[in-house]
């Protein structure tokens, strides 16, 4: 029985030869459409895995259903391709039963936020030590292009020929509202940043939520163009880092300041403002993280990337183990014979 | 006044009152006392879905019936000999079941105009002569209880709440039961509040002395201890037995136990019990819904736990997609469905057997899995153990069926010693050489490899698998092969379960075949039939998928086969389909168990019709 609880299984760091990205590629042909953003996510994960120094056999990828949920088949680790929306709960059960394993969740915007929305918020509030990777392409890829819970209002798709009527979820505010202890965002077209986010998410003990903007070049091509392309990226994105000011723009001349609770965009070189007016990012403030996450939905504001929030708190599976240890100390290790014969018994001779 | 003592072989008593009157509590106390006294017994708690239904109403009536005997008892009894009615509604609801000339002990203080109106009585039945056919004993239970506890300084409310123990005291006198067991129970239950314990003990004793001194009771009854097989016994409910059964399976297999569950009547007690077994290393997870519960269990099974999920019909419906996943990934998993009245929310606190189809057939695709069913409260222990054995040996999800009647009903259980229980094989493969995730052993089971095992990294999932390699495969011929293989794997389990046993002659006019909780009523009915000279045989099925392989032969040796079920004929339909035997269904869907007399009557009808 596995009982040793560790942070992501690091206690058994391999004395074996160092693994490379290639060691994490399975022998299965990757079947995503050419040009799909999922390729980049797979590549970055395979690239950073060796740096964790965790034996491959201790790593498990769990997914639901969707294009993105094929992820586990392509990783040469243990893997479970489960059912639509349920990756989070299969992974939760696995991690509760086996805290020694390094458990990852790969899920699409439909999988995680629509059919699996309930499990997602409960995972975050429980804080089970896993990494949740949201492949957000703002569309249902596998079922060929219906609008998803992150599609913008008015989205024209086959199931919404007159435009969708729903307001989208902002996955970051949703996660923060559900009590997430680690919230970050990255994009498929920025490999370095993505590697950094994955590494930080993995190093964090607790449920680490990483949203990746992922282009579906078949059903929602260009959804994130503004944030990923060289000429528009500087003005439309802000990369947050703990302790650093929230500046953006080609020459980092733009900043965001707080006027009461309201964020405002300023030009720090306009003579009226300076860098001292700009918000310094504090990843330990859930309130600030909420404000920054909201930029995503605000006219003229840059879309935030980076670690918005990160505060450790006790993880579920450790508390579960602690209760067991305590019960064993207090009541003694369970004795079946005694339990069977407990209570009022009588003998028939 | 001289009181006579009459010796009875068995007696049935029903306590009935408002859901706030504590009828389940005194019923359980009567049960415990009778069990420790050595009677064989069977109980039937029957309570409303509402926690505290409005006082005095018909739908708020809560009842607890117990049959106790100096001989074997198979059911809680058809017709009570004694009805304790704490108010008019309780009388109204339960009178129709009372035996002819039976005894009514009525709390006359509650027969006031308001309560009579609520129960729909135009006049007071205690006074209008309508109960002339019964032995009516009017007792001022409320006033007498208040008198008994008056010097303890309780609030009026607390004093009133002791009246159930006063009523219990009367029945203890009537059936010559000792008071000590209940007094000890009260002392430990209210150890933090000794005044309440004392008040209830006073009420209990006052009730007992009332029987002793009141002129109205002329006869007292004795029901001697039963001659059960040798051993150490305890009284046990089906849910508690099920919880112990799965725990025992965990310890006998060396696999850590993981339960994923979401509260639902009448299954929640399994979750409660297992949650208290933390010192056995049991992990229990109260999930956000039944889907999460079963999926977490599947995740734990992947990780090498003995995975278990418990629920009732509506939750079972939610779990089905995930159970299909478990069939596809071929991991051991035990799913307990404690059936209740359906469809939909149905009758949450009532019993029914209408989820047999849901268990056997309830998923998309060709999705076979083994199904077992317990036949009595104590049998829940062994059948749960069996479910775990089959799951681990054959790498498959297994459904364990029980129902509300077994779940809450109790009976004496001859406790098995840990050493008498077989070892469950739940082995993990660690040998890399020649390993493929979907290779098979002689039982057609695939190897169980835990994550963490070096060099054996593999991926599983719900997409069709290629035979042996376990790679995703869309090949049409492979799909058909795998569908057949999964069916054969489950069918093959018939070689590893006991043959069906016929009680009585091996061939003849009439065979009664049942499954699940109808065991007791059928057994009692058959004994009565035999006593009356009717020759009837019976088979009781505990394995519903696959069924015992000699069952077809047995069916064909009888002219008529009667199938009593608490549904519209689900087992009947399966037997007709599997064995082309024109069985005769006998069906009841009232949320109540069969009475032995109902089955007896139907059997006589079948035996005598031309
Ligand atoms: C119970 C169930 N309902 C519906 C589906 C069909 N389905 C499969 S994937 C999917 C949505 C996929 O979208 P997303 O999760 O965003 O993943 P993507 O393909 O975009 O990566 C749907 C509706 C299913 N497989 N199971
Ligand atoms: S449909 Fe879209 S999301 Fe799916 S594989 Fe193709 S490009 Fe990627
Ligand atoms: Mg998507």
Short mmCIF file of C-alpha atoms in Angstrom, two decimals, chain A residues 78-252:
data_model
loop_
_atom_site.label_atom_id
_atom_site.label_comp_id
_atom_site.label_asym_id
_atom_site.label_seq_id
_atom_site.Cartn_x
_atom_site.Cartn_y
_atom_site.Cartn_z
CA UNK A 78 0.85 6.09 -17.33
CA UNK A 79 -2.33 7.57 -18.76
CA UNK A 80 -6.09 7.44 -18.57
CA UNK A 81 -8.37 8.73 -21.33
CA UNK A 82 -11.63 8.72 -19.41
CA UNK A 83 -15.07 10.07 -20.32
CA UNK A 84 -16.30 13.50 -21.23
CA UNK A 85 -15.98 15.96 -18.38
CA UNK A 86 -14.70 13.53 -15.79
CA UNK A 87 -10.92 13.76 -16.00
CA UNK A 88 -10.83 15.87 -12.87
CA UNK A 89 -12.66 13.27 -10.79
CA UNK A 90 -10.83 10.23 -12.12
CA UNK A 91 -7.62 12.09 -11.35
CA UNK A 92 -8.92 13.08 -7.90
CA UNK A 93 -9.64 9.47 -7.00
CA UNK A 94 -6.26 8.38 -8.27
CA UNK A 95 -4.41 11.06 -6.32
CA UNK A 96 -6.39 10.36 -3.14
CA UNK A 97 -5.60 6.68 -3.43
CA UNK A 98 -2.00 7.26 -4.48
CA UNK A 99 -0.57 10.53 -3.19
CA UNK A 100 2.85 9.30 -4.29
CA UNK A 101 1.95 9.74 -7.97
CA UNK A 102 2.43 12.87 -10.04
CA UNK A 103 -1.02 13.44 -11.50
CA UNK A 104 -1.80 15.71 -14.47
CA UNK A 105 -5.13 16.59 -16.01
CA UNK A 106 -5.58 17.53 -19.68
CA UNK A 107 -8.96 18.97 -20.59
CA UNK A 108 -10.72 21.12 -23.21
CA UNK A 109 -12.96 24.11 -22.60
CA UNK A 110 -16.04 21.98 -23.19
CA UNK A 111 -14.69 19.10 -21.16
CA UNK A 112 -13.58 21.15 -18.17
CA UNK A 113 -16.07 24.00 -18.07
CA UNK A 114 -19.24 22.64 -19.61
CA UNK A 115 -19.94 18.97 -18.92
CA UNK A 116 -17.22 18.89 -16.28
CA UNK A 117 -17.84 22.33 -14.79
CA UNK A 118 -19.18 20.98 -11.54
CA UNK A 119 -16.20 18.72 -10.94
CA UNK A 120 -13.82 21.51 -11.87
CA UNK A 121 -15.00 23.93 -9.18
CA UNK A 122 -15.05 21.19 -6.56
CA UNK A 123 -11.53 20.09 -7.43
CA UNK A 124 -10.34 23.65 -6.95
CA UNK A 125 -11.99 24.07 -3.59
CA UNK A 126 -10.67 20.69 -2.40
CA UNK A 127 -7.16 21.53 -3.51
CA UNK A 128 -6.00 18.09 -4.60
CA UNK A 129 -2.37 18.25 -5.67
CA UNK A 130 -2.63 17.98 -9.46
CA UNK A 131 -1.89 20.17 -12.47
CA UNK A 132 -4.99 21.06 -14.47
CA UNK A 133 -4.19 22.08 -18.04
CA UNK A 134 -7.09 23.76 -19.82
CA UNK A 135 -6.71 23.68 -23.60
CA UNK A 136 -8.93 26.63 -24.35
CA UNK A 137 -9.71 26.94 -28.07
CA UNK A 138 -13.10 28.50 -27.35
CA UNK A 139 -14.80 25.86 -29.45
CA UNK A 140 -15.82 22.21 -29.45
CA UNK A 141 -13.16 20.74 -31.71
CA UNK A 142 -13.83 17.04 -31.64
CA UNK A 143 -17.55 17.37 -32.38
CA UNK A 144 -16.71 19.66 -35.27
CA UNK A 145 -17.18 23.19 -34.23
CA UNK A 146 -20.07 24.06 -31.94
CA UNK A 147 -19.74 27.05 -29.60
CA UNK A 148 -18.30 26.31 -26.17
CA UNK A 149 -18.69 27.91 -22.73
CA UNK A 150 -15.73 30.14 -23.55
CA UNK A 151 -16.96 31.22 -27.01
CA UNK A 152 -17.76 34.91 -27.25
CA UNK A 153 -21.39 36.07 -27.22
CA UNK A 154 -22.85 36.04 -30.72
CA UNK A 155 -20.50 33.31 -31.94
CA UNK A 156 -21.66 31.91 -35.28
CA UNK A 157 -21.26 28.15 -35.43
CA UNK A 158 -23.23 25.23 -36.84
CA UNK A 159 -25.27 25.03 -33.66
CA UNK A 160 -25.63 28.82 -33.43
CA UNK A 161 -26.18 30.02 -37.00
CA UNK A 162 -27.74 33.23 -35.68
CA UNK A 163 -25.12 33.74 -33.04
CA UNK A 164 -24.77 32.16 -29.59
CA UNK A 165 -26.79 33.76 -26.82
CA UNK A 166 -24.51 32.98 -23.91
CA UNK A 167 -21.94 35.06 -22.11
CA UNK A 168 -18.67 33.16 -21.94
CA UNK A 169 -16.96 32.01 -18.78
CA UNK A 170 -13.72 33.69 -17.91
CA UNK A 171 -11.85 30.58 -16.72
CA UNK A 172 -9.53 32.60 -14.52
CA UNK A 173 -12.21 34.41 -12.54
CA UNK A 174 -14.19 31.19 -12.37
CA UNK A 175 -11.20 29.39 -10.87
CA UNK A 176 -10.41 32.22 -8.48
CA UNK A 177 -14.02 32.36 -7.38
CA UNK A 178 -14.02 28.63 -6.72
CA UNK A 179 -11.11 29.01 -4.34
CA UNK A 180 -8.27 27.91 -6.63
CA UNK A 181 -4.88 28.16 -4.99
CA UNK A 182 -2.83 28.47 -8.20
CA UNK A 183 -4.10 30.26 -11.31
CA UNK A 184 -2.07 30.98 -14.43
CA UNK A 185 -2.53 31.62 -18.14
CA UNK A 186 -0.30 31.05 -21.12
CA UNK A 187 -0.57 30.58 -24.90
CA UNK A 188 0.36 27.95 -27.45
CA UNK A 189 2.48 30.38 -29.49
CA UNK A 190 4.84 31.33 -26.66
CA UNK A 191 6.77 28.14 -25.89
CA UNK A 192 9.15 29.68 -23.35
CA UNK A 193 6.35 31.21 -21.36
CA UNK A 194 4.34 28.03 -21.48
CA UNK A 195 7.28 25.98 -20.23
CA UNK A 196 7.72 28.44 -17.41
CA UNK A 197 4.04 28.24 -16.46
CA UNK A 198 4.02 24.45 -16.57
CA UNK A 199 7.10 24.27 -14.40
CA UNK A 200 5.66 26.72 -11.89
CA UNK A 201 2.34 24.92 -11.82
CA UNK A 202 4.09 21.64 -11.22
CA UNK A 203 6.29 23.01 -8.47
CA UNK A 204 3.23 24.27 -6.63
CA UNK A 205 1.67 21.93 -4.08
CA UNK A 206 -2.08 22.06 -4.54
CA UNK A 207 -4.42 22.19 -7.52
CA UNK A 208 -2.56 24.24 -10.13
CA UNK A 209 -4.77 25.60 -12.85
CA UNK A 210 -3.15 26.67 -16.12
CA UNK A 211 -5.28 27.99 -18.95
CA UNK A 212 -3.64 27.85 -22.37
CA UNK A 213 -5.01 29.82 -25.29
CA UNK A 214 -4.91 27.16 -27.99
CA UNK A 215 -5.68 27.77 -31.60
CA UNK A 216 -8.06 25.39 -33.34
CA UNK A 217 -7.11 26.15 -36.89
CA UNK A 218 -10.02 24.17 -38.27
CA UNK A 219 -13.06 25.45 -36.36
CA UNK A 220 -11.94 28.65 -34.66
CA UNK A 221 -8.84 29.78 -36.46
CA UNK A 222 -7.30 33.00 -35.30
CA UNK A 223 -9.30 33.28 -32.10
CA UNK A 224 -6.19 34.46 -30.27
CA UNK A 225 -4.31 36.09 -33.12
CA UNK A 226 -4.34 39.45 -31.44
CA UNK A 227 -2.48 38.06 -28.44
CA UNK A 228 -0.07 35.80 -30.24
CA UNK A 229 1.15 37.80 -33.24
CA UNK A 230 4.25 39.95 -32.99
CA UNK A 231 2.66 43.19 -34.17
CA UNK A 232 -0.40 43.12 -31.93
CA UNK A 233 0.82 41.09 -28.96
CA UNK A 234 2.60 43.94 -27.08
CA UNK A 235 -0.46 46.15 -26.99
CA UNK A 236 -3.02 43.48 -26.29
CA UNK A 237 -1.32 41.40 -23.63
CA UNK A 238 0.17 42.00 -20.24
CA UNK A 239 2.55 39.46 -18.73
CA UNK A 240 2.34 39.57 -14.96
CA UNK A 241 5.12 38.59 -12.62
CA UNK A 242 5.17 38.68 -8.84
CA UNK A 243 6.68 41.93 -7.57
CA UNK A 244 6.84 43.54 -11.02
CA UNK A 245 4.75 46.43 -12.34
CA UNK A 246 1.90 45.77 -14.77
CA UNK A 247 3.34 47.36 -17.89
CA UNK A 248 2.78 46.51 -21.52
CA UNK A 249 3.09 48.03 -25.02
CA UNK A 250 5.87 47.92 -27.56
CA UNK A 251 8.23 49.83 -25.28
CA UNK A 252 6.49 48.90 -22.04
#
